[in-house]
Amino acid sequence: MNRFNVRQVAVLGAGVMGAQIAAHLVNVRVPVLLFDLPSKEGPKSAIALKAIDNLKKIKPAPLGSAKEAARIQAANYEEHLDLLAGCDLVIEAIAERMDWKRDLYAKMAPHVAAHAIVASNTSGLSITQLSQALPEDLRPRFCGIHFFNPPRYMALVELIATPSTDAQILDQLETFATSTLGKSVVRAKDTPNFIANRVGIAGMLATMTEAQKFGLSFDVVDDLTGKKMGRASSGTFRTADVVGLDTMAHVINTLQTTLSPQTDPFYGNFGTPEVLQALIKAGALGQKTRAGFYKKEGQNILRLDPATQQYVPSTGKADPMVERMLKKPAGERLKLLRESANPQAQFVWSILRDGFHYAAVHLQTIADSARDVDLAMRWGFGMKQGPFELWQEAGWLQVAHWIQEDIQAGKALCGAPLPSWVFEGPVAAAGGVHTAEGSYSPALGRFVGVSGLPVYARQLFRETVKGAKDADPLKSGTELFKNDEVRVWTMDGEVVIASITAKLHLISPAVVQGLQRAVELAEASHKAMVIWSPDDVFSAGANLESLMPVYMKAGSKGIAPEEKKLQDLMLRIRYAQVPVVAAMRGLALGGGCELAVHCARRVAHMESYVGLVEVGVGLLPGAGGLTYIARRAAEMAAAGQSGSDILAFLKEGFTSAAMAKVGTSALESRDIGYLLDSDVIVPHKDELLYVALQQARAMADSGYRAPPKALFPVVGRNGVATIQGQLANMRDGGFISAHDFHIAKLIAEVVCGGDVDAGSMVTEDYLMALERERFCSLLDHPKTQERIMGMLSTGKPVRN
């Protein structure tokens, strides 16, 4: 795969989107120049400097680690345009004004390098019209690049070509956005609001219209249109608050000003809702102004009552009967909703019908295929399924006839009929728009396959749409071993892959057995081993529930042997005769974190959340996590990284475990110490397995040898006393409870090596024995039992 070498990027515009795009670029180690207007007071680049500083304060954090902000260089248009000559990519992200953008293009064009790509981050303005402000020799290197907010977390990037855009330029930018930025790319046609916002905003407007029609409050609508429908948990109105009501109004305005009844039969529904207009007029722009459709007062969430314009308690929920309908298989679900007299059920059917209707009418003009629409809605609006996927799963022709009946009965939002391709030809014959051959393109009249760009060869199990030809990773390759909670397999006969299949990949005795077997198989006849599972959890920790029968029968004495088996697994992995690589994605908590740190290397997706969180259930890390902290402290001191002072590094590791600190990105987890500088961070989740396998093979081919078992020094009783003194201050000041103090003191005893002299040499086995003893003592503590039962019954930590 030939990469377009992006050594530096310029982002023009230090507003909300521009600054956060810059933040994401430095997250993936791409140097950035962030431009804005020259300031009239103070430093000329004060506007950009302030934006960079604000990145450290925004929640959710746009930076993987706050210290990454220092990698962004502030600039202004008056002094620094000549620096564009050193940039390989220029992303314009100023306000959504065609005249402002075109004026900026005229100023910056003379300074752009002859090879550089220039792209506009716009949510819906015409890319072709924008290109007219550029010199002719620059137009082939210009396109649209639409990031979704917030850029770090939202997967979707839409790329939009003009008639002049060089095809190779778009391929290069798609490769960069995919592999370097970790984005999921959809190519959109140059139509108003492109794909996701066109379909998504039309859907939000339809939802608001139907909610008013059926008399439903905002909170009821959000409860119905969130997770219960397989969509983002924020639902509809809360999503609008998060996006910003002014931003939403702008996107609606784009539809109003660039479309007409002749170009869009749904045009009559694109009016800005009165309630939205009133909120904007009052300055209530959503989350950024602390008031919109919702308002938070203390711990209470209030919702706006449109009738009184007052905020009232948000208590509305979905009807249990409708909830039950939403859990049915797709075909039965839609039939029940459509035929029910319940207003909430009728509302849900109506917004689904409206979504199917709109997507079908506009598919040919906005996208190359139905796949692009479905993936854009998944990646840009957090849907579990796109509209065509759900429609097809529910029964293509049956649902099509229901939609057509509603259109003819005047129940739909507009009278435009469904396109003829819905009822006849290849789609009708195949029972939907997605097949093993590809997804349907009305413009071509056939099914088209996925992109063959070389970058996608790195995605061994590429995300695709329901109904398409896709391999199931848990049924692929050659199976070597399987039990109820682990599958051990190989794709190439060289590297063993161990996939935990238990819920949340919790570590139970069956998982311990499966991973032990995987190591044995890897050592017997393979080069290396990778621990990887095809979803957003590496492992959420130990399966406490699976050990309850043992505890009820024999108490903590019965748990000790099980804990020993888990610790033995960690050491088996650490000292395996082949390299074991942890391919981490999503949660790696408690035992999951311990499993990862004992591997020879970690390959982590950028959005990995890593930490030792056992104190939340009144326990301490008991599978080698504290032993790891003690050993790493000694290694860091020996390397002179902490001034040869073991306690200096130990305090950081101790605090992370005692306070259950979780790294909320791979970068932050590296800062904490759960990832090392030698570990690899992967921006795209679907490249994780590919990179992990490459790393495992490279380590094996380089003559990997397991680390020698060695003694290392601990700080002993003096370190325990130092830490305990600080804990006593926190307890006496009311910052931690007496039981928190007790747990933290036990953690300190383990990481310091117990009641021994400073500098005493110990083994991992010795420290793990301390872990086991303290772990089991906590199991017998009534306060810990309260925490465990609380977590098992509610899923939330109990503070006592």
mmCIF file of C-alpha atoms in Angstrom, residues 69-251:
data_model
loop_
_atom_site.group_PDB
_atom_site.id
_atom_site.type_symbol
_atom_site.label_atom_id
_atom_site.label_comp_id
_atom_site.label_asym_id
_atom_site.label_seq_id
_atom_site.Cartn_x
_atom_site.Cartn_y
_atom_site.Cartn_z
ATOM 1 C CA ALA A 69 -2.053 20.160 22.995
ATOM 2 C CA ALA A 70 1.569 21.301 22.972
ATOM 3 C CA ARG A 71 1.993 19.604 19.584
ATOM 4 C CA ILE A 72 -0.410 22.062 17.917
ATOM 5 C CA GLN A 73 1.304 25.190 16.591
ATOM 6 C CA ALA A 74 -0.784 28.376 16.677
ATOM 7 C CA ALA A 75 -0.750 30.563 13.545
ATOM 8 C CA ASN A 76 -2.597 33.466 11.960
ATOM 9 C CA TYR A 77 -3.418 34.493 8.404
ATOM 10 C CA GLU A 78 -1.434 37.734 8.568
ATOM 11 C CA GLU A 79 1.970 36.357 9.570
ATOM 12 C CA HIS A 80 2.079 32.667 8.752
ATOM 13 C CA LEU A 81 0.471 31.873 5.394
ATOM 14 C CA ASP A 82 3.938 31.134 3.994
ATOM 15 C CA LEU A 83 4.062 28.113 6.353
ATOM 16 C CA LEU A 84 1.440 26.426 4.163
ATOM 17 C CA ALA A 85 4.260 25.580 1.761
ATOM 18 C CA GLY A 86 5.425 22.954 4.248
ATOM 19 C CA CYS A 87 2.013 21.291 4.594
ATOM 20 C CA ASP A 88 0.900 18.216 2.672
ATOM 21 C CA LEU A 89 -2.769 18.657 3.583
ATOM 22 C CA VAL A 90 -4.738 21.846 4.194
ATOM 23 C CA ILE A 91 -8.155 21.503 5.850
ATOM 24 C CA GLU A 92 -10.353 24.584 5.797
ATOM 25 C CA ALA A 93 -12.839 24.585 8.690
ATOM 26 C CA ILE A 94 -14.092 28.142 9.088
ATOM 27 C CA ALA A 95 -17.730 29.175 9.556
ATOM 28 C CA GLU A 96 -20.318 27.907 7.079
ATOM 29 C CA ARG A 97 -20.321 30.999 4.879
ATOM 30 C CA MET A 98 -19.640 30.535 1.173
ATOM 31 C CA ASP A 99 -18.346 34.106 0.810
ATOM 32 C CA TRP A 100 -15.950 33.829 3.774
ATOM 33 C CA LYS A 101 -14.572 30.519 2.558
ATOM 34 C CA ARG A 102 -14.030 31.748 -0.996
ATOM 35 C CA ASP A 103 -12.285 34.888 0.283
ATOM 36 C CA LEU A 104 -9.926 32.776 2.397
ATOM 37 C CA TYR A 105 -9.154 30.505 -0.567
ATOM 38 C CA ALA A 106 -8.025 33.478 -2.622
ATOM 39 C CA LYS A 107 -5.598 34.479 0.145
ATOM 40 C CA MET A 108 -4.140 31.065 0.888
ATOM 41 C CA ALA A 109 -3.959 29.552 -2.637
ATOM 42 C CA PRO A 110 -0.626 31.199 -3.625
ATOM 43 C CA HIS A 111 1.079 29.630 -0.603
ATOM 44 C CA VAL A 112 -0.126 26.015 -0.995
ATOM 45 C CA ALA A 113 2.539 23.455 -1.989
ATOM 46 C CA ALA A 114 2.308 22.092 -5.529
ATOM 47 C CA HIS A 115 1.577 18.561 -4.279
ATOM 48 C CA ALA A 116 -0.719 19.387 -1.331
ATOM 49 C CA ILE A 117 -4.346 18.362 -1.002
ATOM 50 C CA VAL A 118 -6.803 21.100 -0.013
ATOM 51 C CA ALA A 119 -10.113 20.067 1.544
ATOM 52 C CA SER A 120 -13.080 21.943 2.987
ATOM 53 C CA ASN A 121 -14.743 20.684 6.133
ATOM 54 C CA THR A 122 -18.296 21.785 5.445
ATOM 55 C CA SER A 123 -21.497 20.134 6.573
ATOM 56 C CA GLY A 124 -23.390 20.838 3.402
ATOM 57 C CA LEU A 125 -22.169 23.698 1.175
ATOM 58 C CA SER A 126 -21.516 22.903 -2.491
ATOM 59 C CA ILE A 127 -17.931 21.718 -2.921
ATOM 60 C CA THR A 128 -18.078 22.476 -6.628
ATOM 61 C CA GLN A 129 -19.085 26.087 -5.998
ATOM 62 C CA LEU A 130 -16.321 26.459 -3.410
ATOM 63 C CA SER A 131 -13.757 25.157 -5.903
ATOM 64 C CA GLN A 132 -14.488 28.035 -8.277
ATOM 65 C CA ALA A 133 -12.559 30.376 -5.944
ATOM 66 C CA LEU A 134 -9.358 28.366 -6.467
ATOM 67 C CA PRO A 135 -6.850 28.637 -9.326
ATOM 68 C CA GLU A 136 -7.399 26.028 -12.040
ATOM 69 C CA ASP A 137 -4.167 24.185 -11.223
ATOM 70 C CA LEU A 138 -5.337 23.661 -7.612
ATOM 71 C CA ARG A 139 -8.867 22.438 -8.383
ATOM 72 C CA PRO A 140 -7.820 18.820 -9.141
ATOM 73 C CA ARG A 141 -6.360 18.675 -5.609
ATOM 74 C CA PHE A 142 -9.480 20.068 -3.914
ATOM 75 C CA CYS A 143 -12.404 18.178 -2.397
ATOM 76 C CA GLY A 144 -14.775 18.163 0.563
ATOM 77 C CA ILE A 145 -13.931 16.363 3.825
ATOM 78 C CA HIS A 146 -16.815 16.376 6.312
ATOM 79 C CA PHE A 147 -15.892 15.349 9.864
ATOM 80 C CA PHE A 148 -18.682 14.699 12.340
ATOM 81 C CA ASN A 149 -18.719 16.308 15.768
ATOM 82 C CA PRO A 150 -16.864 15.463 17.976
ATOM 83 C CA PRO A 151 -14.126 14.500 15.476
ATOM 84 C CA ARG A 152 -12.201 12.282 17.883
ATOM 85 C CA TYR A 153 -15.141 10.021 18.640
ATOM 86 C CA MET A 154 -17.372 10.049 15.555
ATOM 87 C CA ALA A 155 -16.252 7.459 13.028
ATOM 88 C CA LEU A 156 -17.719 8.998 9.896
ATOM 89 C CA VAL A 157 -15.847 11.144 7.410
ATOM 90 C CA GLU A 158 -17.600 12.004 4.150
ATOM 91 C CA LEU A 159 -15.399 12.735 1.130
ATOM 92 C CA ILE A 160 -16.945 14.764 -1.660
ATOM 93 C CA ALA A 161 -15.396 15.218 -5.108
ATOM 94 C CA THR A 162 -16.020 17.988 -7.624
ATOM 95 C CA PRO A 163 -16.040 17.328 -11.394
ATOM 96 C CA SER A 164 -12.410 18.548 -11.386
ATOM 97 C CA THR A 165 -11.103 16.446 -8.480
ATOM 98 C CA ASP A 166 -8.340 14.026 -9.439
ATOM 99 C CA ALA A 167 -9.440 10.469 -8.577
ATOM 100 C CA GLN A 168 -5.987 9.638 -7.201
ATOM 101 C CA ILE A 169 -6.210 12.587 -4.784
ATOM 102 C CA LEU A 170 -9.441 11.227 -3.353
ATOM 103 C CA ASP A 171 -7.905 7.736 -3.015
ATOM 104 C CA GLN A 172 -4.913 9.213 -1.174
ATOM 105 C CA LEU A 173 -7.121 11.189 1.183
ATOM 106 C CA GLU A 174 -9.372 8.184 1.868
ATOM 107 C CA THR A 175 -6.304 6.092 2.701
ATOM 108 C CA PHE A 176 -4.981 8.771 5.067
ATOM 109 C CA ALA A 177 -8.362 9.302 6.737
ATOM 110 C CA THR A 178 -8.854 5.563 7.181
ATOM 111 C CA SER A 179 -5.484 4.268 8.350
ATOM 112 C CA THR A 180 -3.906 7.343 9.962
ATOM 113 C CA LEU A 181 -6.972 9.113 11.360
ATOM 114 C CA GLY A 182 -8.900 5.910 12.068
ATOM 115 C CA LYS A 183 -12.008 7.160 10.285
ATOM 116 C CA SER A 184 -14.681 5.259 8.411
ATOM 117 C CA VAL A 185 -15.030 6.879 5.002
ATOM 118 C CA VAL A 186 -18.080 7.237 2.797
ATOM 119 C CA ARG A 187 -17.900 9.015 -0.538
ATOM 120 C CA ALA A 188 -20.869 11.312 -0.997
ATOM 121 C CA LYS A 189 -22.212 13.143 -4.016
ATOM 122 C CA ASP A 190 -22.026 16.931 -4.026
ATOM 123 C CA THR A 191 -25.626 17.496 -2.972
ATOM 124 C CA PRO A 192 -26.946 19.638 -0.094
ATOM 125 C CA ASN A 193 -25.833 18.233 3.305
ATOM 126 C CA PHE A 194 -24.334 15.199 1.517
ATOM 127 C CA ILE A 195 -25.549 11.814 2.872
ATOM 128 C CA ALA A 196 -25.657 11.544 6.665
ATOM 129 C CA ASN A 197 -26.905 15.054 7.430
ATOM 130 C CA ARG A 198 -29.333 14.957 4.510
ATOM 131 C CA VAL A 199 -30.988 11.768 5.721
ATOM 132 C CA GLY A 200 -30.339 12.379 9.428
ATOM 133 C CA ILE A 201 -31.639 15.950 9.661
ATOM 134 C CA ALA A 202 -34.650 15.048 7.529
ATOM 135 C CA GLY A 203 -35.220 12.215 10.024
ATOM 136 C CA MET A 204 -34.910 14.546 13.022
ATOM 137 C CA LEU A 205 -37.371 16.995 11.473
ATOM 138 C CA ALA A 206 -39.760 14.142 10.722
ATOM 139 C CA THR A 207 -39.401 12.956 14.332
ATOM 140 C CA MET A 208 -40.248 16.435 15.642
ATOM 141 C CA THR A 209 -43.262 16.622 13.322
ATOM 142 C CA GLU A 210 -44.549 13.173 14.277
ATOM 143 C CA ALA A 211 -43.908 13.816 18.005
ATOM 144 C CA GLN A 212 -46.119 16.905 17.846
ATOM 145 C CA LYS A 213 -48.733 15.016 15.857
ATOM 146 C CA PHE A 214 -48.943 12.245 18.481
ATOM 147 C CA GLY A 215 -48.602 14.613 21.461
ATOM 148 C CA LEU A 216 -45.394 13.144 22.871
ATOM 149 C CA SER A 217 -43.014 15.050 25.155
ATOM 150 C CA PHE A 218 -39.320 15.409 24.380
ATOM 151 C CA ASP A 219 -38.221 12.942 27.056
ATOM 152 C CA VAL A 220 -40.642 10.244 25.887
ATOM 153 C CA VAL A 221 -39.445 10.711 22.305
ATOM 154 C CA ASP A 222 -35.811 10.458 23.379
ATOM 155 C CA ASP A 223 -36.474 7.305 25.391
ATOM 156 C CA LEU A 224 -38.164 5.763 22.373
ATOM 157 C CA THR A 225 -35.623 6.897 19.772
ATOM 158 C CA GLY A 226 -32.470 6.016 21.720
ATOM 159 C CA LYS A 227 -31.103 2.587 22.588
ATOM 160 C CA LYS A 228 -34.533 0.979 22.440
ATOM 161 C CA MET A 229 -34.479 1.561 18.679
ATOM 162 C CA GLY A 230 -30.800 0.680 18.277
ATOM 163 C CA ARG A 231 -29.772 4.327 17.965
ATOM 164 C CA ALA A 232 -27.536 6.700 19.911
ATOM 165 C CA SER A 233 -28.538 6.752 23.592
ATOM 166 C CA SER A 234 -29.125 10.518 23.414
ATOM 167 C CA GLY A 235 -32.222 9.996 21.246
ATOM 168 C CA THR A 236 -33.423 12.947 19.144
ATOM 169 C CA PHE A 237 -33.825 16.135 21.164
ATOM 170 C CA ARG A 238 -30.871 15.476 23.442
ATOM 171 C CA THR A 239 -28.743 14.814 20.352
ATOM 172 C CA ALA A 240 -29.808 18.199 19.010
ATOM 173 C CA ASP A 241 -28.694 19.786 22.296
ATOM 174 C CA VAL A 242 -25.303 18.076 22.054
ATOM 175 C CA VAL A 243 -24.780 19.086 18.416
ATOM 176 C CA GLY A 244 -25.905 22.649 19.130
ATOM 177 C CA LEU A 245 -29.292 24.076 18.179
ATOM 178 C CA ASP A 246 -27.657 26.842 16.138
ATOM 179 C CA THR A 247 -25.689 24.220 14.198
ATOM 180 C CA MET A 248 -28.841 22.217 13.598
ATOM 181 C CA ALA A 249 -30.659 25.351 12.443
ATOM 182 C CA HIS A 250 -27.808 26.070 10.025
ATOM 183 C CA VAL A 251 -28.026 22.584 8.507
#
